[in-house]
Amino acid sequence: MRRNLAPILIGGVPRSGTTLFRAMLDAHPHIHCGPERKLLAPLVRSQRQWWQVFGPSLEGANITRDTMDAAAGAYLRTLLQRSAKPGLRPAEKTPNLLLFASDLGRMLPEARFIHVVRDGRAVAASLVRQEWVDPKNGQKVPYTENLQSAIRYWGQYQLEASAQLRTMPGRCTEVRYENLVRQPEIEMKRILTFLEEPWSPSVLEHHRAGTALPNTEASSRAVAEPLHDRATTAWMQRVTAHELAEMEAIAGPVLRALGYPEVQRDESLR
Ligand code: A3P
């Protein structure tokens, strides 16, 4: 039977469990999901720029937006397929990729999208522990500066990504980090059905699969460990009641819309 080679594009706010999820998919015998290639967003940005600058003259020369999208898609498809192990279905995880999902969806009409979602308060508590510097200006990445900017970024990302993904019904699904680590078999079966791939128990043992985990990726050391659910609650010990209330004020509606209940912090336990 001919293998499905339609690219799988995975995104989510950094610290949502995106690296763990990509390692689990990479453990599937039909799928290659290696380290981030970071190519997709820059290509979309430059396409948008070309179109802004040259759009009118390109249309005059019979180069339509569709032609540009198809050309960019061919380029991306080649990059994704040739950097995957031969014969395997290419999957790419780059956290910010879903902020470009509409463009990518037009360029790669066969692609399937997966949004990794985690409780924004846990994500924020993890983001502020990262020492990430923006290579463009040498400054600390703004959404890692404090819990407020971290959860604000998380909320904006959820709204933007879901707005873009809604325009592609049937081509996208969401995976919750909390479900992934608590009920990995149920979640991975659902995801593999969505991807039209057969079940393989190897995805539950990503740590035995020899996935490439370079030290250029912040989560590599943690992902080398077997699956665990400790991080679903560990963050609660790192935030105060006041900080919880501040995060609630910023992202309460988005948290509730995603089904994350309000968390009460009993300071007497600290
Ligand atoms: P914490 O920093 O809260 O521990 P990402 O790769 O998207 O940046 O996500 C990082 C989060 O994935 C980390 O959250 C980490 O705990 C979690 N993670 C990494 N490896 C894991 C594993 N083997 N089992 C469960 N969670 C894991």
PDB file of C-alpha atoms and ligand atoms in Angstrom:
ATOM      1  CA  MET A   1       0.000   0.000   0.000  1.00  0.00           C
ATOM      2  CA  ARG A   2       1.229   3.501  -0.846  1.00  0.00           C
ATOM      3  CA  ARG A   3       2.343   5.466   2.224  1.00  0.00           C
ATOM      4  CA  ASN A   4       0.682   8.755   3.113  1.00  0.00           C
ATOM      5  CA  LEU A   5       3.394  11.427   2.803  1.00  0.00           C
ATOM      6  CA  ALA A   6       1.207  14.457   3.580  1.00  0.00           C
ATOM      7  CA  PRO A   7       3.243  16.689   5.925  1.00  0.00           C
ATOM      8  CA  ILE A   8       2.192  16.953   9.561  1.00  0.00           C
ATOM      9  CA  LEU A   9       2.678  20.437  11.013  1.00  0.00           C
ATOM     10  CA  ILE A  10       2.790  20.747  14.806  1.00  0.00           C
ATOM     11  CA  GLY A  11       2.763  23.924  16.877  1.00  0.00           C
ATOM     12  CA  GLY A  12       1.799  25.338  20.250  1.00  0.00           C
ATOM     13  CA  VAL A  13       3.108  27.847  22.753  1.00  0.00           C
ATOM     14  CA  PRO A  14       6.654  26.879  23.811  1.00  0.00           C
ATOM     15  CA  ARG A  15       6.626  24.843  27.093  1.00  0.00           C
ATOM     16  CA  SER A  16       3.319  23.168  26.153  1.00  0.00           C
ATOM     17  CA  GLY A  17       4.910  19.746  25.669  1.00  0.00           C
ATOM     18  CA  THR A  18       5.541  20.230  21.954  1.00  0.00           C
ATOM     19  CA  THR A  19       8.939  18.468  22.002  1.00  0.00           C
ATOM     20  CA  LEU A  20       7.572  15.499  23.925  1.00  0.00           C
ATOM     21  CA  PHE A  21       4.714  15.187  21.447  1.00  0.00           C
ATOM     22  CA  ARG A  22       7.020  15.375  18.432  1.00  0.00           C
ATOM     23  CA  ALA A  23       9.252  12.680  19.969  1.00  0.00           C
ATOM     24  CA  MET A  24       6.187  10.447  20.480  1.00  0.00           C
ATOM     25  CA  LEU A  25       5.161  10.876  16.835  1.00  0.00           C
ATOM     26  CA  ASP A  26       8.739  10.303  15.687  1.00  0.00           C
ATOM     27  CA  ALA A  27       8.632   6.933  17.460  1.00  0.00           C
ATOM     28  CA  HIS A  28       5.923   5.822  14.988  1.00  0.00           C
ATOM     29  CA  PRO A  29       7.377   3.575  12.262  1.00  0.00           C
ATOM     30  CA  HIS A  30       5.797   5.661   9.434  1.00  0.00           C
ATOM     31  CA  ILE A  31       6.618   9.156  10.692  1.00  0.00           C
ATOM     32  CA  HIS A  32       9.768  11.280  10.878  1.00  0.00           C
ATOM     33  CA  CYS A  33       9.583  14.229  13.251  1.00  0.00           C
ATOM     34  CA  GLY A  34      13.124  15.323  14.033  1.00  0.00           C
ATOM     35  CA  PRO A  35      14.522  18.518  15.547  1.00  0.00           C
ATOM     36  CA  GLU A  36      12.990  21.855  14.541  1.00  0.00           C
ATOM     37  CA  ARG A  37      13.833  22.942  11.011  1.00  0.00           C
ATOM     38  CA  LYS A  38      12.621  26.513  11.678  1.00  0.00           C
ATOM     39  CA  LEU A  39      12.083  27.074   7.958  1.00  0.00           C
ATOM     40  CA  LEU A  40       8.385  27.491   7.595  1.00  0.00           C
ATOM     41  CA  ALA A  41       7.712  30.838   9.259  1.00  0.00           C
ATOM     42  CA  PRO A  42      10.590  32.665   7.502  1.00  0.00           C
ATOM     43  CA  LEU A  43       9.382  31.377   4.139  1.00  0.00           C
ATOM     44  CA  VAL A  44       5.818  32.560   4.811  1.00  0.00           C
ATOM     45  CA  ARG A  45       7.127  35.966   5.925  1.00  0.00           C
ATOM     46  CA  SER A  46       9.201  36.438   2.793  1.00  0.00           C
ATOM     47  CA  GLN A  47       6.315  35.312   0.559  1.00  0.00           C
ATOM     48  CA  ARG A  48       4.072  37.896   2.205  1.00  0.00           C
ATOM     49  CA  GLN A  49       6.737  40.562   1.641  1.00  0.00           C
ATOM     50  CA  TRP A  50       7.246  39.641  -2.019  1.00  0.00           C
ATOM     51  CA  TRP A  51       3.530  39.783  -2.548  1.00  0.00           C
ATOM     52  CA  GLN A  52       3.238  43.188  -0.875  1.00  0.00           C
ATOM     53  CA  VAL A  53       6.110  44.652  -2.867  1.00  0.00           C
ATOM     54  CA  PHE A  54       5.722  42.935  -6.211  1.00  0.00           C
ATOM     55  CA  GLY A  55       2.071  41.781  -6.125  1.00  0.00           C
ATOM     56  CA  PRO A  56       0.634  44.182  -8.711  1.00  0.00           C
ATOM     57  CA  SER A  57       3.428  43.651 -11.230  1.00  0.00           C
ATOM     58  CA  LEU A  58       3.375  39.874 -10.686  1.00  0.00           C
ATOM     59  CA  GLU A  59      -0.343  39.753 -11.449  1.00  0.00           C
ATOM     60  CA  GLY A  60       0.369  41.722 -14.621  1.00  0.00           C
ATOM     61  CA  ALA A  61       2.878  38.998 -15.529  1.00  0.00           C
ATOM     62  CA  ASN A  62       0.259  36.275 -14.895  1.00  0.00           C
ATOM     63  CA  ILE A  63       1.743  35.165 -11.565  1.00  0.00           C
ATOM     64  CA  THR A  64      -1.228  34.877  -9.261  1.00  0.00           C
ATOM     65  CA  ARG A  65      -1.338  34.377  -5.517  1.00  0.00           C
ATOM     66  CA  ASP A  66      -2.257  30.733  -6.199  1.00  0.00           C
ATOM     67  CA  THR A  67       0.847  30.299  -8.348  1.00  0.00           C
ATOM     68  CA  MET A  68       3.015  31.802  -5.607  1.00  0.00           C
ATOM     69  CA  ASP A  69       1.433  29.512  -3.010  1.00  0.00           C
ATOM     70  CA  ALA A  70       1.908  26.442  -5.196  1.00  0.00           C
ATOM     71  CA  ALA A  71       5.581  27.351  -5.813  1.00  0.00           C
ATOM     72  CA  ALA A  72       6.217  27.911  -2.104  1.00  0.00           C
ATOM     73  CA  GLY A  73       4.416  24.630  -1.352  1.00  0.00           C
ATOM     74  CA  ALA A  74       6.662  22.720  -3.772  1.00  0.00           C
ATOM     75  CA  TYR A  75       9.723  24.233  -2.106  1.00  0.00           C
ATOM     76  CA  LEU A  76       8.506  23.375   1.414  1.00  0.00           C
ATOM     77  CA  ARG A  77       7.404  19.883   0.399  1.00  0.00           C
ATOM     78  CA  THR A  78      10.855  19.156  -1.011  1.00  0.00           C
ATOM     79  CA  LEU A  79      12.587  20.464   2.113  1.00  0.00           C
ATOM     80  CA  LEU A  80      10.316  18.492   4.431  1.00  0.00           C
ATOM     81  CA  GLN A  81      10.461  15.255   2.461  1.00  0.00           C
ATOM     82  CA  ARG A  82      14.193  15.287   1.749  1.00  0.00           C
ATOM     83  CA  SER A  83      15.106  16.013   5.335  1.00  0.00           C
ATOM     84  CA  ALA A  84      12.953  13.130   6.573  1.00  0.00           C
ATOM     85  CA  LYS A  85      14.271   9.575   6.647  1.00  0.00           C
ATOM     86  CA  PRO A  86      13.599   7.996   3.225  1.00  0.00           C
ATOM     87  CA  GLY A  87      10.026   6.772   2.791  1.00  0.00           C
ATOM     88  CA  LEU A  88       8.775   8.274   6.061  1.00  0.00           C
ATOM     89  CA  ARG A  89       6.009  10.842   6.399  1.00  0.00           C
ATOM     90  CA  PRO A  90       7.543  14.206   7.291  1.00  0.00           C
ATOM     91  CA  ALA A  91       6.348  16.004  10.398  1.00  0.00           C
ATOM     92  CA  GLU A  92       7.631  19.369  11.538  1.00  0.00           C
ATOM     93  CA  LYS A  93       7.296  20.843  15.011  1.00  0.00           C
ATOM     94  CA  THR A  94       8.114  24.500  15.470  1.00  0.00           C
ATOM     95  CA  PRO A  95       6.150  26.205  18.242  1.00  0.00           C
ATOM     96  CA  ASN A  96       5.214  29.413  16.351  1.00  0.00           C
ATOM     97  CA  LEU A  97       4.217  27.581  13.179  1.00  0.00           C
ATOM     98  CA  LEU A  98       0.467  27.813  13.849  1.00  0.00           C
ATOM     99  CA  LEU A  99       0.634  31.605  13.763  1.00  0.00           C
ATOM    100  CA  PHE A 100       1.265  31.079  10.025  1.00  0.00           C
ATOM    101  CA  ALA A 101      -1.248  28.256   9.609  1.00  0.00           C
ATOM    102  CA  SER A 102      -3.522  29.940   7.029  1.00  0.00           C
ATOM    103  CA  ASP A 103      -0.633  30.630   4.653  1.00  0.00           C
ATOM    104  CA  LEU A 104       0.877  27.177   5.232  1.00  0.00           C
ATOM    105  CA  GLY A 105      -2.520  25.571   4.682  1.00  0.00           C
ATOM    106  CA  ARG A 106      -2.772  27.206   1.241  1.00  0.00           C
ATOM    107  CA  MET A 107       0.829  26.339   0.338  1.00  0.00           C
ATOM    108  CA  LEU A 108       0.506  22.719   1.473  1.00  0.00           C
ATOM    109  CA  PRO A 109      -3.159  21.800   0.924  1.00  0.00           C
ATOM    110  CA  GLU A 110      -2.478  18.169   1.871  1.00  0.00           C
ATOM    111  CA  ALA A 111      -0.861  19.082   5.239  1.00  0.00           C
ATOM    112  CA  ARG A 112      -2.473  18.187   8.563  1.00  0.00           C
ATOM    113  CA  PHE A 113      -2.091  20.482  11.602  1.00  0.00           C
ATOM    114  CA  ILE A 114      -1.807  19.604  15.284  1.00  0.00           C
ATOM    115  CA  HIS A 115      -2.093  22.200  18.050  1.00  0.00           C
ATOM    116  CA  VAL A 116      -0.502  21.178  21.367  1.00  0.00           C
ATOM    117  CA  VAL A 117      -2.365  22.992  24.152  1.00  0.00           C
ATOM    118  CA  ARG A 118      -1.449  23.117  27.841  1.00  0.00           C
ATOM    119  CA  ASP A 119      -2.894  25.007  30.809  1.00  0.00           C
ATOM    120  CA  GLY A 120      -1.647  28.580  30.314  1.00  0.00           C
ATOM    121  CA  ARG A 121      -0.697  28.969  33.980  1.00  0.00           C
ATOM    122  CA  ALA A 122       1.617  25.945  33.777  1.00  0.00           C
ATOM    123  CA  VAL A 123       3.067  27.257  30.515  1.00  0.00           C
ATOM    124  CA  ALA A 124       3.665  30.712  32.017  1.00  0.00           C
ATOM    125  CA  ALA A 125       5.288  29.244  35.157  1.00  0.00           C
ATOM    126  CA  SER A 126       7.630  27.294  32.872  1.00  0.00           C
ATOM    127  CA  LEU A 127       8.333  30.143  30.423  1.00  0.00           C
ATOM    128  CA  VAL A 128       9.599  32.466  33.162  1.00  0.00           C
ATOM    129  CA  ARG A 129      12.260  29.883  34.058  1.00  0.00           C
ATOM    130  CA  GLN A 130      13.761  29.926  30.560  1.00  0.00           C
ATOM    131  CA  GLU A 131      16.867  31.968  29.766  1.00  0.00           C
ATOM    132  CA  TRP A 132      15.921  32.604  26.149  1.00  0.00           C
ATOM    133  CA  VAL A 133      17.512  35.435  24.231  1.00  0.00           C
ATOM    134  CA  ASP A 134      16.136  36.782  20.967  1.00  0.00           C
ATOM    135  CA  PRO A 135      19.018  36.349  18.446  1.00  0.00           C
ATOM    136  CA  LYS A 136      17.775  39.423  16.520  1.00  0.00           C
ATOM    137  CA  ASN A 137      18.419  41.899  19.363  1.00  0.00           C
ATOM    138  CA  GLY A 138      20.232  40.001  22.142  1.00  0.00           C
ATOM    139  CA  GLN A 139      17.357  40.798  24.564  1.00  0.00           C
ATOM    140  CA  LYS A 140      15.463  38.355  26.760  1.00  0.00           C
ATOM    141  CA  VAL A 141      12.469  36.971  24.861  1.00  0.00           C
ATOM    142  CA  PRO A 142       9.654  39.317  26.036  1.00  0.00           C
ATOM    143  CA  TYR A 143       7.131  36.587  26.865  1.00  0.00           C
ATOM    144  CA  THR A 144       9.594  34.957  29.294  1.00  0.00           C
ATOM    145  CA  GLU A 145      10.118  38.141  31.340  1.00  0.00           C
ATOM    146  CA  ASN A 146       7.339  37.641  33.889  1.00  0.00           C
ATOM    147  CA  LEU A 147       4.179  35.622  34.458  1.00  0.00           C
ATOM    148  CA  GLN A 148       1.914  38.361  33.133  1.00  0.00           C
ATOM    149  CA  SER A 149       3.673  38.729  29.790  1.00  0.00           C
ATOM    150  CA  ALA A 150       3.951  34.931  29.543  1.00  0.00           C
ATOM    151  CA  ILE A 151       0.251  34.254  30.066  1.00  0.00           C
ATOM    152  CA  ARG A 152      -0.721  37.203  27.857  1.00  0.00           C
ATOM    153  CA  TYR A 153       1.347  35.670  25.046  1.00  0.00           C
ATOM    154  CA  TRP A 154      -0.263  32.276  25.723  1.00  0.00           C
ATOM    155  CA  GLY A 155      -3.782  33.753  25.510  1.00  0.00           C
ATOM    156  CA  GLN A 156      -3.035  35.657  22.312  1.00  0.00           C
ATOM    157  CA  TYR A 157      -1.480  32.571  20.746  1.00  0.00           C
ATOM    158  CA  GLN A 158      -4.576  30.451  21.535  1.00  0.00           C
ATOM    159  CA  LEU A 159      -6.914  32.998  19.951  1.00  0.00           C
ATOM    160  CA  GLU A 160      -4.766  33.551  16.872  1.00  0.00           C
ATOM    161  CA  ALA A 161      -3.984  29.883  16.227  1.00  0.00           C
ATOM    162  CA  SER A 162      -7.567  28.741  16.703  1.00  0.00           C
ATOM    163  CA  ALA A 163      -8.882  31.507  14.415  1.00  0.00           C
ATOM    164  CA  GLN A 164      -6.513  30.357  11.665  1.00  0.00           C
ATOM    165  CA  LEU A 165      -7.168  26.642  12.209  1.00  0.00           C
ATOM    166  CA  ARG A 166     -10.954  27.144  12.157  1.00  0.00           C
ATOM    167  CA  THR A 167     -10.660  28.099   8.494  1.00  0.00           C
ATOM    168  CA  MET A 168      -9.434  24.548   7.724  1.00  0.00           C
ATOM    169  CA  PRO A 169     -12.037  22.192   9.205  1.00  0.00           C
ATOM    170  CA  GLY A 170     -11.083  18.523   9.075  1.00  0.00           C
ATOM    171  CA  ARG A 171      -7.395  19.320   8.621  1.00  0.00           C
ATOM    172  CA  CYS A 172      -6.517  20.133  12.224  1.00  0.00           C
ATOM    173  CA  THR A 173      -6.776  18.677  15.667  1.00  0.00           C
ATOM    174  CA  GLU A 174      -5.759  19.676  19.155  1.00  0.00           C
ATOM    175  CA  VAL A 175      -3.845  17.617  21.690  1.00  0.00           C
ATOM    176  CA  ARG A 176      -3.951  18.556  25.360  1.00  0.00           C
ATOM    177  CA  TYR A 177      -0.651  18.055  27.192  1.00  0.00           C
ATOM    178  CA  GLU A 178      -2.558  17.000  30.329  1.00  0.00           C
ATOM    179  CA  ASN A 179      -4.412  14.237  28.439  1.00  0.00           C
ATOM    180  CA  LEU A 180      -1.293  13.200  26.573  1.00  0.00           C
ATOM    181  CA  VAL A 181       0.652  12.458  29.756  1.00  0.00           C
ATOM    182  CA  ARG A 182      -2.286  11.056  31.760  1.00  0.00           C
ATOM    183  CA  GLN A 183      -3.907   8.918  29.045  1.00  0.00           C
ATOM    184  CA  PRO A 184      -1.231   8.609  26.388  1.00  0.00           C
ATOM    185  CA  GLU A 185      -2.672   5.574  24.653  1.00  0.00           C
ATOM    186  CA  ILE A 186      -6.145   7.084  24.247  1.00  0.00           C
ATOM    187  CA  GLU A 187      -4.708  10.376  22.988  1.00  0.00           C
ATOM    188  CA  MET A 188      -2.200   8.850  20.587  1.00  0.00           C
ATOM    189  CA  LYS A 189      -4.824   6.479  19.150  1.00  0.00           C
ATOM    190  CA  ARG A 190      -7.069   9.457  18.448  1.00  0.00           C
ATOM    191  CA  ILE A 191      -4.226  11.436  16.855  1.00  0.00           C
ATOM    192  CA  LEU A 192      -3.080   8.533  14.689  1.00  0.00           C
ATOM    193  CA  THR A 193      -6.655   7.958  13.491  1.00  0.00           C
ATOM    194  CA  PHE A 194      -6.842  11.647  12.568  1.00  0.00           C
ATOM    195  CA  LEU A 195      -3.549  11.280  10.674  1.00  0.00           C
ATOM    196  CA  GLU A 196      -4.825   8.083   8.984  1.00  0.00           C
ATOM    197  CA  GLU A 197      -1.926   6.095  10.378  1.00  0.00           C
ATOM    198  CA  PRO A 198      -2.149   2.659  12.022  1.00  0.00           C
ATOM    199  CA  TRP A 199      -1.756   2.263  15.761  1.00  0.00           C
ATOM    200  CA  SER A 200       1.768   1.502  16.972  1.00  0.00           C
ATOM    201  CA  PRO A 201       2.576   0.989  20.688  1.00  0.00           C
ATOM    202  CA  SER A 202       6.087   2.346  19.976  1.00  0.00           C
ATOM    203  CA  VAL A 203       4.673   5.876  20.375  1.00  0.00           C
ATOM    204  CA  LEU A 204       4.241   5.186  24.101  1.00  0.00           C
ATOM    205  CA  GLU A 205       7.954   4.461  24.446  1.00  0.00           C
ATOM    206  CA  HIS A 206       9.476   7.472  22.732  1.00  0.00           C
ATOM    207  CA  HIS A 207      12.525   7.279  25.041  1.00  0.00           C
ATOM    208  CA  ARG A 208      13.503   3.932  23.478  1.00  0.00           C
ATOM    209  CA  ALA A 209      13.064   5.089  19.873  1.00  0.00           C
ATOM    210  CA  GLY A 210      16.405   6.839  19.338  1.00  0.00           C
ATOM    211  CA  THR A 211      14.786  10.172  18.468  1.00  0.00           C
ATOM    212  CA  ALA A 212      17.319  12.930  17.768  1.00  0.00           C
ATOM    213  CA  LEU A 213      17.275  15.302  20.763  1.00  0.00           C
ATOM    214  CA  PRO A 214      20.003  17.907  20.167  1.00  0.00           C
ATOM    215  CA  ASN A 215      21.024  20.213  22.998  1.00  0.00           C
ATOM    216  CA  THR A 216      19.935  23.180  20.849  1.00  0.00           C
ATOM    217  CA  GLU A 217      16.375  22.329  21.936  1.00  0.00           C
ATOM    218  CA  ALA A 218      15.489  23.417  25.474  1.00  0.00           C
ATOM    219  CA  SER A 219      13.429  20.330  26.338  1.00  0.00           C
ATOM    220  CA  SER A 220      15.759  17.639  25.041  1.00  0.00           C
ATOM    221  CA  ARG A 221      16.984  16.418  28.420  1.00  0.00           C
ATOM    222  CA  ALA A 222      13.453  16.146  29.833  1.00  0.00           C
ATOM    223  CA  VAL A 223      12.143  14.463  26.703  1.00  0.00           C
ATOM    224  CA  ALA A 224      14.849  11.775  26.900  1.00  0.00           C
ATOM    225  CA  GLU A 225      12.989  10.540  30.022  1.00  0.00           C
ATOM    226  CA  PRO A 226       9.973   8.205  29.841  1.00  0.00           C
ATOM    227  CA  LEU A 227       6.579   9.861  29.869  1.00  0.00           C
ATOM    228  CA  HIS A 228       5.418  11.176  33.277  1.00  0.00           C
ATOM    229  CA  ASP A 229       2.622  13.444  34.543  1.00  0.00           C
ATOM    230  CA  ARG A 230       4.548  15.342  37.239  1.00  0.00           C
ATOM    231  CA  ALA A 231       4.586  18.622  35.318  1.00  0.00           C
ATOM    232  CA  THR A 232       0.771  18.827  35.293  1.00  0.00           C
ATOM    233  CA  THR A 233       0.807  19.908  38.961  1.00  0.00           C
ATOM    234  CA  ALA A 234       4.453  20.838  39.810  1.00  0.00           C
ATOM    235  CA  TRP A 235       3.938  24.420  38.567  1.00  0.00           C
ATOM    236  CA  MET A 236       1.343  25.077  41.278  1.00  0.00           C
ATOM    237  CA  GLN A 237       4.098  25.062  43.904  1.00  0.00           C
ATOM    238  CA  ARG A 238       5.936  27.831  42.058  1.00  0.00           C
ATOM    239  CA  VAL A 239       3.238  30.511  41.941  1.00  0.00           C
ATOM    240  CA  THR A 240       1.634  32.508  44.744  1.00  0.00           C
ATOM    241  CA  ALA A 241      -2.103  33.180  45.199  1.00  0.00           C
ATOM    242  CA  HIS A 242      -1.455  36.756  44.082  1.00  0.00           C
ATOM    243  CA  GLU A 243       0.288  35.611  40.903  1.00  0.00           C
ATOM    244  CA  LEU A 244      -2.535  33.173  40.200  1.00  0.00           C
ATOM    245  CA  ALA A 245      -5.050  35.998  40.522  1.00  0.00           C
ATOM    246  CA  GLU A 246      -2.979  38.183  38.167  1.00  0.00           C
ATOM    247  CA  MET A 247      -2.885  35.413  35.568  1.00  0.00           C
ATOM    248  CA  GLU A 248      -6.604  34.846  36.019  1.00  0.00           C
ATOM    249  CA  ALA A 249      -7.285  38.541  35.373  1.00  0.00           C
ATOM    250  CA  ILE A 250      -5.358  38.370  32.089  1.00  0.00           C
ATOM    251  CA  ALA A 251      -6.342  34.995  30.693  1.00  0.00           C
ATOM    252  CA  GLY A 252      -9.369  33.818  32.709  1.00  0.00           C
ATOM    253  CA  PRO A 253     -11.784  33.840  29.748  1.00  0.00           C
ATOM    254  CA  VAL A 254      -9.394  31.915  27.467  1.00  0.00           C
ATOM    255  CA  LEU A 255      -8.595  29.393  30.232  1.00  0.00           C
ATOM    256  CA  ARG A 256     -12.329  28.807  30.849  1.00  0.00           C
ATOM    257  CA  ALA A 257     -13.105  28.574  27.131  1.00  0.00           C
ATOM    258  CA  LEU A 258     -10.506  25.798  26.926  1.00  0.00           C
ATOM    259  CA  GLY A 259     -11.992  24.061  29.970  1.00  0.00           C
ATOM    260  CA  TYR A 260      -9.234  24.863  32.504  1.00  0.00           C
ATOM    261  CA  PRO A 261     -10.960  25.564  35.851  1.00  0.00           C
ATOM    262  CA  GLU A 262      -9.973  28.316  38.251  1.00  0.00           C
ATOM    263  CA  VAL A 263      -7.207  27.178  40.647  1.00  0.00           C
ATOM    264  CA  GLN A 264      -7.418  28.294  44.262  1.00  0.00           C
ATOM    265  CA  ARG A 265      -4.103  28.555  46.084  1.00  0.00           C
ATOM    266  CA  ASP A 266      -4.121  27.876  49.810  1.00  0.00           C
ATOM    267  CA  GLU A 267      -1.219  30.003  51.068  1.00  0.00           C
ATOM    268  CA  SER A 268      -1.297  28.225  54.432  1.00  0.00           C
ATOM    269  CA  LEU A 269       0.102  25.154  52.636  1.00  0.00           C
ATOM    270  CA  ARG A 270       3.240  26.970  51.525  1.00  0.00           C
TER     271      ARG A 270
HETATM  272  P1  A3P B   1       7.832  22.101  32.554  1.00  0.00           P
HETATM  273  O1  A3P B   1       8.854  23.128  32.206  1.00  0.00           O
HETATM  274  O2  A3P B   1       6.604  22.653  33.223  1.00  0.00           O
HETATM  275  O3  A3P B   1       8.408  20.941  33.304  1.00  0.00           O
HETATM  276  P2  A3P B   1       8.113  22.221  25.186  1.00  0.00           P
HETATM  277  O4  A3P B   1       8.935  21.120  24.665  1.00  0.00           O
HETATM  278  O5  A3P B   1       6.903  22.526  24.341  1.00  0.00           O
HETATM  279  O6  A3P B   1       8.901  23.469  25.449  1.00  0.00           O
HETATM  280  O7  A3P B   1       7.473  21.756  26.585  1.00  0.00           O
HETATM  281  C1  A3P B   1       8.250  21.607  27.760  1.00  0.00           C
HETATM  282  C2  A3P B   1       7.429  20.858  28.819  1.00  0.00           C
HETATM  283  O8  A3P B   1       7.295  19.484  28.392  1.00  0.00           O
HETATM  284  C3  A3P B   1       8.116  20.847  30.189  1.00  0.00           C
HETATM  285  O9  A3P B   1       7.267  21.498  31.155  1.00  0.00           O
HETATM  286  C4  A3P B   1       8.311  19.379  30.489  1.00  0.00           C
HETATM  287  O10 A3P B   1       8.000  18.966  31.795  1.00  0.00           O
HETATM  288  C5  A3P B   1       7.378  18.654  29.529  1.00  0.00           C
HETATM  289  N1  A3P B   1       8.017  17.353  29.214  1.00  0.00           N
HETATM  290  C6  A3P B   1       9.202  17.175  28.601  1.00  0.00           C
HETATM  291  N2  A3P B   1       9.518  15.864  28.591  1.00  0.00           N
HETATM  292  C7  A3P B   1       8.519  15.208  29.230  1.00  0.00           C
HETATM  293  C8  A3P B   1       8.284  13.831  29.552  1.00  0.00           C
HETATM  294  N3  A3P B   1       9.182  12.898  29.240  1.00  0.00           N
HETATM  295  N4  A3P B   1       7.132  13.522  30.188  1.00  0.00           N
HETATM  296  C9  A3P B   1       6.249  14.483  30.536  1.00  0.00           C
HETATM  297  N5  A3P B   1       6.426  15.799  30.271  1.00  0.00           N
HETATM  298  C10 A3P B   1       7.552  16.171  29.621  1.00  0.00           C
END
